[in-house]
């Protein structure tokens, strides 16, 4: 089945640093989503991308839909302690296929 | 507006038993999707229900089943539990389902099979 390869698996960064993570696929996706999951909670949508090449920001978060439709990245600028959590990419290939998730990037922020 | 609620939050069962989990979507949402989350496999799609009909199904054995009621509440059932079924089960709701809509996730039900 379709798979999303998300990297890195985990990151330890200093507060104030910028963070970058990405997701790649061998097949085309028409929608890319980025979620964050805090302990004991379900994932919360951060950014949705619907067009190839699209660059979208949400506060300190910026995400891009790759021009090939096979990748996406998420940047977090000036990280703060509450950015700690697991970040997931997810993609829809088409309306008839289920949402596919990457395995997540666990972010730790050292104050 | 209340979010997606799932009950119970925690559950311990033994191998061979069966379990039923419940999900109440956000008011007005008619699409409910279920996911299994494990450390090894991540988040995997189980099935989606819309207007009481299963609209999409993931690659899970027939021991995993679900249903949706007329008020859009959904249940999933796992029969003949195996140790590998231990996981966080998440449900998500949206208005109609589909890639242009935001899915809102519940907090999940953590199932431990002994």
Short mmCIF file of C-alpha atoms in Angstrom, two decimals:
data_model
loop_
_atom_site.label_atom_id
_atom_site.label_comp_id
_atom_site.label_asym_id
_atom_site.label_seq_id
_atom_site.Cartn_x
_atom_site.Cartn_y
_atom_site.Cartn_z
CA UNK A 1 0.00 0.00 0.00
CA UNK A 2 0.90 3.65 -0.04
CA UNK A 3 3.49 4.77 2.47
CA UNK A 4 4.88 8.06 3.65
CA UNK A 5 8.51 8.20 4.73
CA UNK A 6 8.92 10.84 7.41
CA UNK A 7 12.25 12.08 8.72
CA UNK A 8 13.85 12.57 11.06
CA UNK A 9 12.33 10.13 13.53
CA UNK A 10 13.31 12.34 16.46
CA UNK A 11 15.00 15.66 17.11
CA UNK A 12 16.50 17.34 20.15
CA UNK A 13 16.89 21.09 19.73
CA UNK A 14 17.61 24.14 21.82
CA UNK A 15 14.83 26.62 22.48
CA UNK A 16 14.95 29.35 19.84
CA UNK A 17 16.30 27.11 17.07
CA UNK A 18 14.52 26.45 13.81
CA UNK A 19 13.31 22.95 12.96
CA UNK A 20 12.72 21.24 9.67
CA UNK A 21 11.12 17.87 8.95
CA UNK A 22 9.94 16.27 5.75
CA UNK A 23 7.85 13.57 4.24
CA UNK A 24 8.33 11.73 0.96
CA UNK A 25 6.36 9.21 -1.00
CA UNK A 26 6.91 7.04 -4.03
CA UNK A 27 3.44 7.91 -5.29
CA UNK A 28 1.55 11.14 -5.88
CA UNK A 29 -0.62 12.73 -3.22
CA UNK A 30 -3.13 15.48 -3.94
CA UNK A 31 -3.42 16.78 -0.38
CA UNK A 32 -0.74 17.02 2.27
CA UNK A 33 -1.51 17.59 5.93
CA UNK A 34 0.63 18.20 9.00
CA UNK A 35 -0.61 17.22 12.46
CA UNK A 36 0.77 17.53 15.98
CA UNK A 37 0.00 15.06 18.75
CA UNK A 38 0.52 15.82 22.42
CA UNK A 39 0.71 13.03 25.01
CA UNK A 40 -2.71 11.58 25.80
CA UNK A 41 -4.39 13.47 23.00
CA UNK A 42 -5.40 12.85 19.42
CA UNK A 43 -3.60 14.57 16.53
CA UNK A 44 -4.50 18.20 15.84
CA UNK A 45 -4.31 19.62 12.33
CA UNK A 46 -1.64 22.31 11.92
CA UNK A 47 -1.52 23.01 8.20
CA UNK A 48 -3.33 21.69 5.11
CA UNK A 49 -1.88 21.93 1.60
CA UNK A 50 -3.99 21.39 -1.51
CA UNK A 51 -1.90 22.54 -4.50
CA UNK A 52 1.52 21.51 -5.75
CA UNK A 53 4.05 24.20 -4.90
CA UNK A 54 1.79 25.75 -2.27
CA UNK A 55 3.57 27.35 0.68
CA UNK A 56 1.40 27.98 3.73
CA UNK A 57 2.15 29.48 7.12
CA UNK A 58 0.43 29.21 10.47
CA UNK A 59 2.22 31.43 12.95
CA UNK A 60 5.75 30.11 13.35
CA UNK A 61 4.95 27.06 11.21
CA UNK A 62 5.48 26.94 7.47
CA UNK A 63 4.75 23.98 5.23
CA UNK A 64 5.18 23.35 1.52
CA UNK A 65 3.54 20.98 -0.93
CA UNK A 66 6.31 19.66 -3.16
CA UNK A 67 6.12 20.44 -6.87
CA UNK A 68 6.35 16.72 -7.76
CA UNK A 69 3.37 15.99 -5.43
CA UNK A 70 5.56 13.35 -3.76
CA UNK A 71 6.90 15.33 -0.84
CA UNK A 72 6.19 17.98 1.74
CA UNK A 73 8.14 19.71 4.48
CA UNK A 74 7.31 21.49 7.71
CA UNK A 75 9.44 24.21 9.28
CA UNK A 76 9.07 25.55 12.79
CA UNK A 77 10.89 28.79 13.49
CA UNK A 78 12.16 29.98 16.87
CA UNK A 79 11.06 26.86 18.74
CA UNK A 80 9.56 27.13 22.21
CA UNK A 81 9.01 24.47 24.89
CA UNK A 82 5.34 23.97 23.97
CA UNK A 83 6.41 22.81 20.50
CA UNK A 84 7.34 19.49 22.11
CA UNK A 85 5.29 16.63 20.72
CA UNK A 86 5.02 14.27 17.78
CA UNK A 87 4.51 15.75 14.34
CA UNK A 88 2.87 13.68 11.64
CA UNK A 89 2.58 14.23 7.94
CA UNK A 90 -0.44 12.74 6.20
CA UNK A 91 -1.63 12.59 2.65
CA UNK A 92 -4.66 11.91 0.51
CA UNK A 93 -3.95 10.34 -2.87
CA UNK A 94 -7.54 10.82 -4.00
CA UNK A 95 -10.99 11.24 -2.53
CA UNK A 96 -11.60 7.49 -2.64
CA UNK A 97 -8.47 6.48 -0.77
CA UNK A 98 -7.95 6.70 2.98
CA UNK A 99 -5.69 9.19 4.68
CA UNK A 100 -2.14 7.83 4.96
CA UNK A 101 0.15 8.91 7.82
CA UNK A 102 3.90 9.08 8.21
CA UNK A 103 5.38 7.51 11.35
CA UNK A 104 6.01 10.83 13.00
CA UNK A 105 8.85 13.06 14.15
CA UNK A 106 9.26 13.30 17.92
CA UNK A 107 10.43 16.81 18.81
CA UNK A 108 12.10 17.64 22.10
CA UNK A 109 12.99 21.24 22.97
CA UNK A 110 15.67 21.94 25.55
CA UNK A 111 15.16 25.21 27.39
CA UNK B 1 -19.03 23.14 20.39
CA UNK B 2 -17.97 19.89 22.06
CA UNK B 3 -15.14 17.99 20.43
CA UNK B 4 -14.96 14.34 19.46
CA UNK B 5 -15.43 12.12 22.48
CA UNK B 6 -14.34 8.52 22.85
CA UNK B 7 -15.25 6.03 25.52
CA UNK B 8 -13.79 4.35 27.37
CA UNK B 9 -10.41 6.11 27.56
CA UNK B 10 -8.60 3.03 28.86
CA UNK B 11 -9.38 -0.65 28.62
CA UNK B 12 -7.64 -3.86 29.66
CA UNK B 13 -8.75 -7.14 28.10
CA UNK B 14 -7.35 -10.64 27.78
CA UNK B 15 -6.63 -12.61 24.64
CA UNK B 16 -9.71 -14.10 23.05
CA UNK B 17 -12.12 -11.55 24.47
CA UNK B 18 -13.96 -9.02 22.38
CA UNK B 19 -14.20 -5.27 22.86
CA UNK B 20 -16.46 -2.43 21.72
CA UNK B 21 -15.25 1.15 21.54
CA UNK B 22 -17.48 4.18 21.10
CA UNK B 23 -17.02 7.49 19.31
CA UNK B 24 -19.30 10.52 19.37
CA UNK B 25 -18.46 12.96 16.56
CA UNK B 26 -18.73 16.71 16.66
CA UNK B 27 -22.35 17.79 16.33
CA UNK B 28 -23.28 18.01 12.64
CA UNK B 29 -20.43 15.82 11.45
CA UNK B 30 -21.56 12.79 9.50
CA UNK B 31 -18.25 11.16 8.64
CA UNK B 32 -16.40 9.11 11.26
CA UNK B 33 -13.06 7.43 10.61
CA UNK B 34 -11.21 5.01 12.88
CA UNK B 35 -7.45 4.59 13.17
CA UNK B 36 -5.13 2.27 15.06
CA UNK B 37 -1.95 3.82 16.44
CA UNK B 38 1.00 1.69 17.57
CA UNK B 39 4.66 2.60 18.12
CA UNK B 40 5.79 0.24 15.38
CA UNK B 41 3.23 0.88 12.65
CA UNK B 42 2.16 4.43 13.44
CA UNK B 43 -1.35 5.55 12.52
CA UNK B 44 -3.18 3.12 10.29
CA UNK B 45 -6.63 3.61 8.82
CA UNK B 46 -9.27 1.08 9.87
CA UNK B 47 -12.51 2.26 8.26
CA UNK B 48 -14.73 5.24 7.56
CA UNK B 49 -18.46 5.53 8.03
CA UNK B 50 -20.77 8.08 6.48
CA UNK B 51 -24.54 8.12 6.88
CA UNK B 52 -24.51 4.70 8.55
CA UNK B 53 -22.62 3.11 5.64
CA UNK B 54 -19.04 1.95 5.54
CA UNK B 55 -17.47 4.02 2.81
CA UNK B 56 -13.85 2.94 3.00
CA UNK B 57 -11.91 0.16 4.65
CA UNK B 58 -8.27 -0.32 5.52
CA UNK B 59 -6.20 -3.46 5.44
CA UNK B 60 -7.26 -5.09 8.71
CA UNK B 61 -8.64 -8.58 9.35
CA UNK B 62 -12.36 -9.22 9.63
CA UNK B 63 -12.07 -9.32 13.42
CA UNK B 64 -12.22 -5.54 13.21
CA UNK B 65 -15.67 -4.22 12.44
CA UNK B 66 -17.65 -1.09 12.96
CA UNK B 67 -20.99 0.55 12.57
CA UNK B 68 -22.56 3.97 12.63
CA UNK B 69 -25.89 4.96 14.04
CA UNK B 70 -28.45 7.44 12.73
CA UNK B 71 -27.12 10.12 15.11
CA UNK B 72 -23.63 9.62 13.54
CA UNK B 73 -22.20 8.03 16.68
CA UNK B 74 -19.96 5.14 15.77
CA UNK B 75 -18.73 1.99 17.42
CA UNK B 76 -15.92 -0.32 16.51
CA UNK B 77 -15.66 -3.91 17.64
CA UNK B 78 -12.67 -6.19 17.82
CA UNK B 79 -13.40 -9.86 18.33
CA UNK B 80 -11.03 -12.60 19.48
CA UNK B 81 -8.46 -10.13 20.75
CA UNK B 82 -4.77 -10.78 20.14
CA UNK B 83 -1.77 -9.33 21.98
CA UNK B 84 -0.93 -7.31 18.86
CA UNK B 85 -4.24 -5.48 19.09
CA UNK B 86 -2.86 -3.45 21.99
CA UNK B 87 -2.89 0.09 20.66
CA UNK B 88 -4.40 3.55 20.86
CA UNK B 89 -7.61 3.60 18.83
CA UNK B 90 -8.48 7.02 17.50
CA UNK B 91 -11.60 8.21 15.82
CA UNK B 92 -11.91 11.36 13.76
CA UNK B 93 -14.95 13.18 12.46
CA UNK B 94 -15.62 15.62 9.66
CA UNK B 95 -18.68 17.09 8.00
CA UNK B 96 -18.81 14.89 4.91
CA UNK B 97 -15.38 13.25 4.79
CA UNK B 98 -12.91 13.69 1.98
CA UNK B 99 -9.60 15.42 1.41
CA UNK B 100 -10.83 19.01 1.47
CA UNK B 101 -12.19 18.77 5.00
CA UNK B 102 -10.43 18.91 8.33
CA UNK B 103 -10.65 15.74 10.38
CA UNK B 104 -11.00 16.35 14.10
CA UNK B 105 -9.57 13.61 16.28
CA UNK B 106 -10.77 12.40 19.64
CA UNK B 107 -8.36 11.65 22.52
CA UNK B 108 -8.42 7.93 21.75
CA UNK B 109 -9.09 4.72 23.64
CA UNK B 110 -5.97 2.97 24.86
CA UNK B 111 -6.48 -0.79 24.71
CA UNK B 112 -4.15 -3.21 26.44
CA UNK B 113 -4.53 -6.91 25.67
CA UNK B 114 -2.94 -9.30 28.17
#
